[in-house]
Amino acid sequence: MGRDDLTQDEMEKIEENKMEENRFRKDLSKLLAGDKALASKPLLVGKTPNAIDCCIDSQGLDLVIAKRTILKCMSEEIRDKNGKQIKKSGHGLTEQQINDVMWAVKRPVMILQGSQTESLAVMTDIKDNENRYIFVFITINQDGTTACVNMIASVYGRNNLNEYLKKCTANGMILAINTEKVDELRLSIGGHFSEATALINFDSTIAYSVKSVKRKEKESWK
């Protein structure tokens, strides 16, 4: 789709996305450099993206991430002698990967119901240093410091992705898929999952438009 085909609202959303991305990159850099003012409250990623909003109807809530979450995501991933991750170790992500993931949630591969009440698992096409797809786990309608927000609870590369997606398929946990990205994912991991149970699908224009959103008759998860 060329720029001449975009509506005014879509062009404004594209510019808003760019501004949010640039602001987050600058704020993250300052936060990691020790900015105390930014550390005093959750860091603003931006307005909750269209892709997430179509699953939960977040009504314009901000998407945020706390400093402690960022530091845990970026601290070293430590495993025991059997290769099992130590419970309180980090996830080994770089600053660049954190930045890339915060943009990728605007046009994710898929969105799944989280394991906790009022939570989502958002799969991105960004990979960590172990070549694992990075997921963003979001707590919905979380109480922030001054207002209700959607809070990023964790960000990490998912182990045993095939098994996880098969379980999600069996339990009807796949809420939405990106039709442009799911075929690439199937080729990448061997195709041992089905997106047929997804209630919603869209393409990557979801980052700035909801025109591509298609829903099944069943109501989306709340």
PDB file of C-alpha atoms in Angstrom:
ATOM      1  CA  MET A   1       0.000   0.000   0.000  1.00  0.00           C
ATOM      2  CA  GLY A   2       1.473   3.327  -1.085  1.00  0.00           C
ATOM      3  CA  ARG A   3       1.335   6.463   1.006  1.00  0.00           C
ATOM      4  CA  ASP A   4      -1.184   7.966  -1.429  1.00  0.00           C
ATOM      5  CA  ASP A   5      -3.602   5.141  -0.520  1.00  0.00           C
ATOM      6  CA  LEU A   6      -3.562   5.948   3.190  1.00  0.00           C
ATOM      7  CA  THR A   7      -6.243   7.916   4.980  1.00  0.00           C
ATOM      8  CA  GLN A   8      -5.412  10.922   7.110  1.00  0.00           C
ATOM      9  CA  ASP A   9      -6.005   8.881  10.278  1.00  0.00           C
ATOM     10  CA  GLU A  10      -3.656   6.144   9.060  1.00  0.00           C
ATOM     11  CA  MET A  11      -0.909   8.624   8.222  1.00  0.00           C
ATOM     12  CA  GLU A  12      -1.308  10.208  11.640  1.00  0.00           C
ATOM     13  CA  LYS A  13      -1.046   6.771  13.286  1.00  0.00           C
ATOM     14  CA  ILE A  14       2.166   6.032  11.371  1.00  0.00           C
ATOM     15  CA  GLU A  15       3.656   9.300  12.594  1.00  0.00           C
ATOM     16  CA  GLU A  16       2.455   8.570  16.133  1.00  0.00           C
ATOM     17  CA  ASN A  17       4.156   5.161  15.990  1.00  0.00           C
ATOM     18  CA  LYS A  18       7.415   6.761  14.877  1.00  0.00           C
ATOM     19  CA  MET A  19       7.252   9.338  17.654  1.00  0.00           C
ATOM     20  CA  GLU A  20       6.534   6.649  20.257  1.00  0.00           C
ATOM     21  CA  GLU A  21       9.414   4.514  18.991  1.00  0.00           C
ATOM     22  CA  ASN A  22      11.882   7.416  19.038  1.00  0.00           C
ATOM     23  CA  ARG A  23      10.750   8.572  22.477  1.00  0.00           C
ATOM     24  CA  PHE A  24      11.035   5.089  23.936  1.00  0.00           C
ATOM     25  CA  ARG A  25      14.541   4.595  22.509  1.00  0.00           C
ATOM     26  CA  LYS A  26      15.683   7.878  24.038  1.00  0.00           C
ATOM     27  CA  ASP A  27      13.964   7.221  27.366  1.00  0.00           C
ATOM     28  CA  LEU A  28      15.347   3.686  27.601  1.00  0.00           C
ATOM     29  CA  SER A  29      18.859   4.947  26.926  1.00  0.00           C
ATOM     30  CA  LYS A  30      18.497   7.640  29.603  1.00  0.00           C
ATOM     31  CA  LEU A  31      16.957   5.185  32.058  1.00  0.00           C
ATOM     32  CA  LEU A  32      19.842   2.745  31.662  1.00  0.00           C
ATOM     33  CA  ALA A  33      22.257   5.652  32.087  1.00  0.00           C
ATOM     34  CA  GLY A  34      20.768   6.342  35.517  1.00  0.00           C
ATOM     35  CA  ASP A  35      18.034   8.945  34.972  1.00  0.00           C
ATOM     36  CA  LYS A  36      16.278   9.001  38.361  1.00  0.00           C
ATOM     37  CA  ALA A  37      13.193  10.858  37.140  1.00  0.00           C
ATOM     38  CA  LEU A  38      12.443   8.177  34.545  1.00  0.00           C
ATOM     39  CA  ALA A  39      13.126   5.410  37.075  1.00  0.00           C
ATOM     40  CA  SER A  40      10.465   6.717  39.454  1.00  0.00           C
ATOM     41  CA  LYS A  41       7.541   5.439  37.369  1.00  0.00           C
ATOM     42  CA  PRO A  42       6.894   2.887  34.595  1.00  0.00           C
ATOM     43  CA  LEU A  43       8.420   3.794  31.236  1.00  0.00           C
ATOM     44  CA  LEU A  44       5.840   4.676  28.583  1.00  0.00           C
ATOM     45  CA  VAL A  45       5.986   2.473  25.479  1.00  0.00           C
ATOM     46  CA  GLY A  46       3.008   4.231  23.903  1.00  0.00           C
ATOM     47  CA  LYS A  47      -0.713   3.789  23.492  1.00  0.00           C
ATOM     48  CA  THR A  48      -1.804   0.152  23.531  1.00  0.00           C
ATOM     49  CA  PRO A  49      -1.283  -1.076  19.916  1.00  0.00           C
ATOM     50  CA  ASN A  50      -4.215  -1.827  17.611  1.00  0.00           C
ATOM     51  CA  ALA A  51      -3.346  -5.546  17.546  1.00  0.00           C
ATOM     52  CA  ILE A  52      -3.749  -5.850  21.312  1.00  0.00           C
ATOM     53  CA  ASP A  53      -6.684  -3.468  21.429  1.00  0.00           C
ATOM     54  CA  CYS A  54      -8.688  -5.619  19.022  1.00  0.00           C
ATOM     55  CA  CYS A  55      -8.434  -8.495  21.525  1.00  0.00           C
ATOM     56  CA  ILE A  56      -9.209  -6.653  24.751  1.00  0.00           C
ATOM     57  CA  ASP A  57     -10.702  -3.246  23.835  1.00  0.00           C
ATOM     58  CA  SER A  58      -8.266  -1.333  26.052  1.00  0.00           C
ATOM     59  CA  GLN A  59      -9.954   2.015  25.299  1.00  0.00           C
ATOM     60  CA  GLY A  60      -6.824   4.060  24.798  1.00  0.00           C
ATOM     61  CA  LEU A  61      -4.854   2.813  27.822  1.00  0.00           C
ATOM     62  CA  ASP A  62      -1.102   3.351  27.859  1.00  0.00           C
ATOM     63  CA  LEU A  63       1.277   0.409  27.473  1.00  0.00           C
ATOM     64  CA  VAL A  64       4.113   0.675  29.989  1.00  0.00           C
ATOM     65  CA  ILE A  65       7.067  -1.266  31.388  1.00  0.00           C
ATOM     66  CA  ALA A  66       8.733  -0.844  34.779  1.00  0.00           C
ATOM     67  CA  LYS A  67      12.471  -0.337  35.260  1.00  0.00           C
ATOM     68  CA  ARG A  68      12.768  -3.539  37.310  1.00  0.00           C
ATOM     69  CA  THR A  69      11.229  -5.510  34.429  1.00  0.00           C
ATOM     70  CA  ILE A  70      13.639  -3.988  31.917  1.00  0.00           C
ATOM     71  CA  LEU A  71      16.643  -4.769  34.122  1.00  0.00           C
ATOM     72  CA  LYS A  72      15.529  -8.368  34.625  1.00  0.00           C
ATOM     73  CA  CYS A  73      15.009  -8.801  30.879  1.00  0.00           C
ATOM     74  CA  MET A  74      18.510  -7.459  30.217  1.00  0.00           C
ATOM     75  CA  SER A  75      20.396  -9.207  33.012  1.00  0.00           C
ATOM     76  CA  GLU A  76      22.333 -12.396  32.334  1.00  0.00           C
ATOM     77  CA  GLU A  77      20.454 -15.633  31.787  1.00  0.00           C
ATOM     78  CA  ILE A  78      21.898 -18.219  34.165  1.00  0.00           C
ATOM     79  CA  ARG A  79      21.345 -21.967  33.916  1.00  0.00           C
ATOM     80  CA  ASP A  80      22.241 -24.867  36.185  1.00  0.00           C
ATOM     81  CA  LYS A  81      24.424 -27.834  35.189  1.00  0.00           C
ATOM     82  CA  ASN A  82      21.392 -29.513  33.594  1.00  0.00           C
ATOM     83  CA  GLY A  83      20.634 -26.480  31.436  1.00  0.00           C
ATOM     84  CA  LYS A  84      17.587 -25.414  33.426  1.00  0.00           C
ATOM     85  CA  GLN A  85      17.244 -21.684  33.906  1.00  0.00           C
ATOM     86  CA  ILE A  86      17.817 -20.503  37.452  1.00  0.00           C
ATOM     87  CA  LYS A  87      14.531 -19.087  38.785  1.00  0.00           C
ATOM     88  CA  LYS A  88      15.677 -15.531  39.459  1.00  0.00           C
ATOM     89  CA  SER A  89      18.081 -15.170  36.554  1.00  0.00           C
ATOM     90  CA  GLY A  90      17.463 -12.692  33.759  1.00  0.00           C
ATOM     91  CA  HIS A  91      16.664 -13.166  30.100  1.00  0.00           C
ATOM     92  CA  GLY A  92      19.842 -11.881  28.456  1.00  0.00           C
ATOM     93  CA  LEU A  93      18.245  -9.351  26.085  1.00  0.00           C
ATOM     94  CA  THR A  94      20.169  -6.382  24.714  1.00  0.00           C
ATOM     95  CA  GLU A  95      19.032  -2.778  24.655  1.00  0.00           C
ATOM     96  CA  GLN A  96      18.573  -3.069  20.882  1.00  0.00           C
ATOM     97  CA  GLN A  97      16.392  -6.165  21.262  1.00  0.00           C
ATOM     98  CA  ILE A  98      14.221  -4.408  23.862  1.00  0.00           C
ATOM     99  CA  ASN A  99      13.766  -1.486  21.475  1.00  0.00           C
ATOM    100  CA  ASP A 100      12.984  -3.761  18.529  1.00  0.00           C
ATOM    101  CA  VAL A 101      10.456  -5.760  20.535  1.00  0.00           C
ATOM    102  CA  MET A 102       8.595  -2.655  21.684  1.00  0.00           C
ATOM    103  CA  TRP A 103       8.022  -1.804  18.017  1.00  0.00           C
ATOM    104  CA  ALA A 104       7.233  -5.409  17.072  1.00  0.00           C
ATOM    105  CA  VAL A 105       4.268  -5.603  19.472  1.00  0.00           C
ATOM    106  CA  LYS A 106       2.500  -3.215  17.079  1.00  0.00           C
ATOM    107  CA  ARG A 107       2.520  -5.871  14.351  1.00  0.00           C
ATOM    108  CA  PRO A 108       2.961  -9.178  16.213  1.00  0.00           C
ATOM    109  CA  VAL A 109       2.987 -12.715  14.860  1.00  0.00           C
ATOM    110  CA  MET A 110       0.153 -13.756  17.155  1.00  0.00           C
ATOM    111  CA  ILE A 111      -1.557 -12.954  20.430  1.00  0.00           C
ATOM    112  CA  LEU A 112      -2.432 -15.610  22.960  1.00  0.00           C
ATOM    113  CA  GLN A 113      -4.372 -15.717  26.188  1.00  0.00           C
ATOM    114  CA  GLY A 114      -1.910 -15.562  29.076  1.00  0.00           C
ATOM    115  CA  SER A 115      -1.597 -18.111  31.842  1.00  0.00           C
ATOM    116  CA  GLN A 116      -2.858 -15.615  34.406  1.00  0.00           C
ATOM    117  CA  THR A 117      -6.255 -13.918  34.606  1.00  0.00           C
ATOM    118  CA  GLU A 118      -6.366 -10.691  32.596  1.00  0.00           C
ATOM    119  CA  SER A 119      -3.105 -11.330  30.764  1.00  0.00           C
ATOM    120  CA  LEU A 120      -1.871 -11.727  27.213  1.00  0.00           C
ATOM    121  CA  ALA A 121       1.177 -13.331  25.606  1.00  0.00           C
ATOM    122  CA  VAL A 122       2.243 -11.444  22.471  1.00  0.00           C
ATOM    123  CA  MET A 123       4.575 -13.280  20.099  1.00  0.00           C
ATOM    124  CA  THR A 124       6.906 -11.073  18.058  1.00  0.00           C
ATOM    125  CA  ASP A 125       9.147 -11.914  15.111  1.00  0.00           C
ATOM    126  CA  ILE A 126      12.222 -10.670  16.978  1.00  0.00           C
ATOM    127  CA  LYS A 127      14.623 -13.368  18.191  1.00  0.00           C
ATOM    128  CA  ASP A 128      16.995 -13.423  21.131  1.00  0.00           C
ATOM    129  CA  ASN A 129      20.655 -14.483  21.092  1.00  0.00           C
ATOM    130  CA  GLU A 130      19.609 -18.142  21.303  1.00  0.00           C
ATOM    131  CA  ASN A 131      17.438 -17.778  18.169  1.00  0.00           C
ATOM    132  CA  ARG A 132      14.224 -18.015  20.198  1.00  0.00           C
ATOM    133  CA  TYR A 133      11.169 -15.947  19.307  1.00  0.00           C
ATOM    134  CA  ILE A 134      10.680 -13.205  21.886  1.00  0.00           C
ATOM    135  CA  PHE A 135       7.329 -12.957  23.677  1.00  0.00           C
ATOM    136  CA  VAL A 136       5.916  -9.960  25.519  1.00  0.00           C
ATOM    137  CA  PHE A 137       3.691 -10.806  28.482  1.00  0.00           C
ATOM    138  CA  ILE A 138       1.163  -8.126  29.384  1.00  0.00           C
ATOM    139  CA  THR A 139      -1.049  -7.684  32.434  1.00  0.00           C
ATOM    140  CA  ILE A 140      -4.288  -5.995  31.404  1.00  0.00           C
ATOM    141  CA  ASN A 141      -5.835  -3.086  33.297  1.00  0.00           C
ATOM    142  CA  GLN A 142      -3.039  -2.963  35.844  1.00  0.00           C
ATOM    143  CA  ASP A 143      -3.038  -0.171  38.401  1.00  0.00           C
ATOM    144  CA  GLY A 144      -0.182   2.162  37.507  1.00  0.00           C
ATOM    145  CA  THR A 145       1.226   4.950  39.619  1.00  0.00           C
ATOM    146  CA  THR A 146      -1.485   7.440  38.621  1.00  0.00           C
ATOM    147  CA  ALA A 147      -3.843   5.643  36.242  1.00  0.00           C
ATOM    148  CA  CYS A 148      -4.965   2.277  34.901  1.00  0.00           C
ATOM    149  CA  VAL A 149      -2.523   0.924  32.313  1.00  0.00           C
ATOM    150  CA  ASN A 150      -1.560  -2.213  30.413  1.00  0.00           C
ATOM    151  CA  MET A 151       1.678  -3.309  32.076  1.00  0.00           C
ATOM    152  CA  ILE A 152       4.415  -5.374  30.416  1.00  0.00           C
ATOM    153  CA  ALA A 153       5.222  -8.029  33.015  1.00  0.00           C
ATOM    154  CA  SER A 154       8.062  -9.783  31.194  1.00  0.00           C
ATOM    155  CA  VAL A 155       9.888 -10.071  27.878  1.00  0.00           C
ATOM    156  CA  TYR A 156      11.897 -13.146  26.896  1.00  0.00           C
ATOM    157  CA  GLY A 157      12.717 -15.725  24.254  1.00  0.00           C
ATOM    158  CA  ARG A 158      10.366 -18.705  24.527  1.00  0.00           C
ATOM    159  CA  ASN A 159      11.776 -22.215  24.984  1.00  0.00           C
ATOM    160  CA  ASN A 160       9.969 -25.275  23.566  1.00  0.00           C
ATOM    161  CA  LEU A 161       7.877 -23.117  21.255  1.00  0.00           C
ATOM    162  CA  ASN A 162       6.343 -26.033  19.365  1.00  0.00           C
ATOM    163  CA  GLU A 163       5.002 -27.628  22.529  1.00  0.00           C
ATOM    164  CA  TYR A 164       3.732 -24.310  23.827  1.00  0.00           C
ATOM    165  CA  LEU A 165       1.827 -23.522  20.631  1.00  0.00           C
ATOM    166  CA  LYS A 166       0.349 -27.017  20.431  1.00  0.00           C
ATOM    167  CA  LYS A 167      -0.914 -26.616  23.995  1.00  0.00           C
ATOM    168  CA  CYS A 168      -2.345 -23.183  23.189  1.00  0.00           C
ATOM    169  CA  THR A 169      -4.099 -24.593  20.130  1.00  0.00           C
ATOM    170  CA  ALA A 170      -5.616 -27.457  22.119  1.00  0.00           C
ATOM    171  CA  ASN A 171      -6.831 -25.098  24.830  1.00  0.00           C
ATOM    172  CA  GLY A 172      -8.217 -22.444  22.493  1.00  0.00           C
ATOM    173  CA  MET A 173      -5.715 -19.848  23.698  1.00  0.00           C
ATOM    174  CA  ILE A 174      -4.735 -18.429  20.294  1.00  0.00           C
ATOM    175  CA  LEU A 175      -6.686 -15.184  20.130  1.00  0.00           C
ATOM    176  CA  ALA A 176      -5.304 -13.453  17.036  1.00  0.00           C
ATOM    177  CA  ILE A 177      -2.827 -14.138  14.246  1.00  0.00           C
ATOM    178  CA  ASN A 178      -0.979 -12.101  11.662  1.00  0.00           C
ATOM    179  CA  THR A 179      -1.820 -13.775   8.349  1.00  0.00           C
ATOM    180  CA  GLU A 180       1.357 -12.387   6.745  1.00  0.00           C
ATOM    181  CA  LYS A 181       3.636 -13.836   9.408  1.00  0.00           C
ATOM    182  CA  VAL A 182       2.093 -17.141  10.451  1.00  0.00           C
ATOM    183  CA  ASP A 183       3.204 -19.069   7.342  1.00  0.00           C
ATOM    184  CA  GLU A 184       6.790 -17.942   7.881  1.00  0.00           C
ATOM    185  CA  LEU A 185       6.515 -19.080  11.497  1.00  0.00           C
ATOM    186  CA  ARG A 186       5.210 -22.491  10.445  1.00  0.00           C
ATOM    187  CA  LEU A 187       8.186 -22.973   8.140  1.00  0.00           C
ATOM    188  CA  SER A 188      10.559 -21.781  10.841  1.00  0.00           C
ATOM    189  CA  ILE A 189       9.414 -24.130  13.611  1.00  0.00           C
ATOM    190  CA  GLY A 190       8.062 -27.065  11.633  1.00  0.00           C
ATOM    191  CA  GLY A 191       4.349 -26.295  11.572  1.00  0.00           C
ATOM    192  CA  HIS A 192       3.235 -28.231  14.646  1.00  0.00           C
ATOM    193  CA  PHE A 193       0.404 -25.908  15.574  1.00  0.00           C
ATOM    194  CA  SER A 194      -2.848 -24.655  14.110  1.00  0.00           C
ATOM    195  CA  GLU A 195      -4.080 -21.097  13.872  1.00  0.00           C
ATOM    196  CA  ALA A 196      -7.569 -22.289  12.924  1.00  0.00           C
ATOM    197  CA  THR A 197      -8.922 -21.633  16.405  1.00  0.00           C
ATOM    198  CA  ALA A 198      -7.901 -17.971  16.364  1.00  0.00           C
ATOM    199  CA  LEU A 199     -10.836 -15.638  16.832  1.00  0.00           C
ATOM    200  CA  ILE A 200      -9.193 -12.703  15.058  1.00  0.00           C
ATOM    201  CA  ASN A 201      -6.799 -12.277  12.174  1.00  0.00           C
ATOM    202  CA  PHE A 202      -5.094  -9.273  10.621  1.00  0.00           C
ATOM    203  CA  ASP A 203      -2.065  -8.365   8.556  1.00  0.00           C
ATOM    204  CA  SER A 204       0.889  -6.118   9.323  1.00  0.00           C
ATOM    205  CA  THR A 205      -1.069  -2.960   8.467  1.00  0.00           C
ATOM    206  CA  ILE A 206      -2.527  -3.466  11.972  1.00  0.00           C
ATOM    207  CA  ALA A 207       0.317  -1.226  13.164  1.00  0.00           C
ATOM    208  CA  TYR A 208      -1.582   1.771  11.761  1.00  0.00           C
ATOM    209  CA  SER A 209      -4.999   0.549  10.590  1.00  0.00           C
ATOM    210  CA  VAL A 210      -7.768  -1.820  11.694  1.00  0.00           C
ATOM    211  CA  LYS A 211      -9.164  -2.342   8.186  1.00  0.00           C
ATOM    212  CA  SER A 212      -7.597  -5.796   7.885  1.00  0.00           C
ATOM    213  CA  VAL A 213      -9.093  -7.098  11.151  1.00  0.00           C
ATOM    214  CA  LYS A 214     -11.447 -10.051  10.629  1.00  0.00           C
ATOM    215  CA  ARG A 215     -13.337 -11.708  13.471  1.00  0.00           C
ATOM    216  CA  LYS A 216     -15.149 -14.990  13.801  1.00  0.00           C
ATOM    217  CA  GLU A 217     -18.705 -14.924  15.097  1.00  0.00           C
ATOM    218  CA  LYS A 218     -17.667 -15.998  18.596  1.00  0.00           C
ATOM    219  CA  GLU A 219     -16.871 -13.055  20.848  1.00  0.00           C
ATOM    220  CA  SER A 220     -13.215 -12.339  21.525  1.00  0.00           C
ATOM    221  CA  TRP A 221     -11.698 -13.193  24.894  1.00  0.00           C
ATOM    222  CA  LYS A 222     -12.151 -10.605  27.599  1.00  0.00           C
TER     223      LYS A 222
END
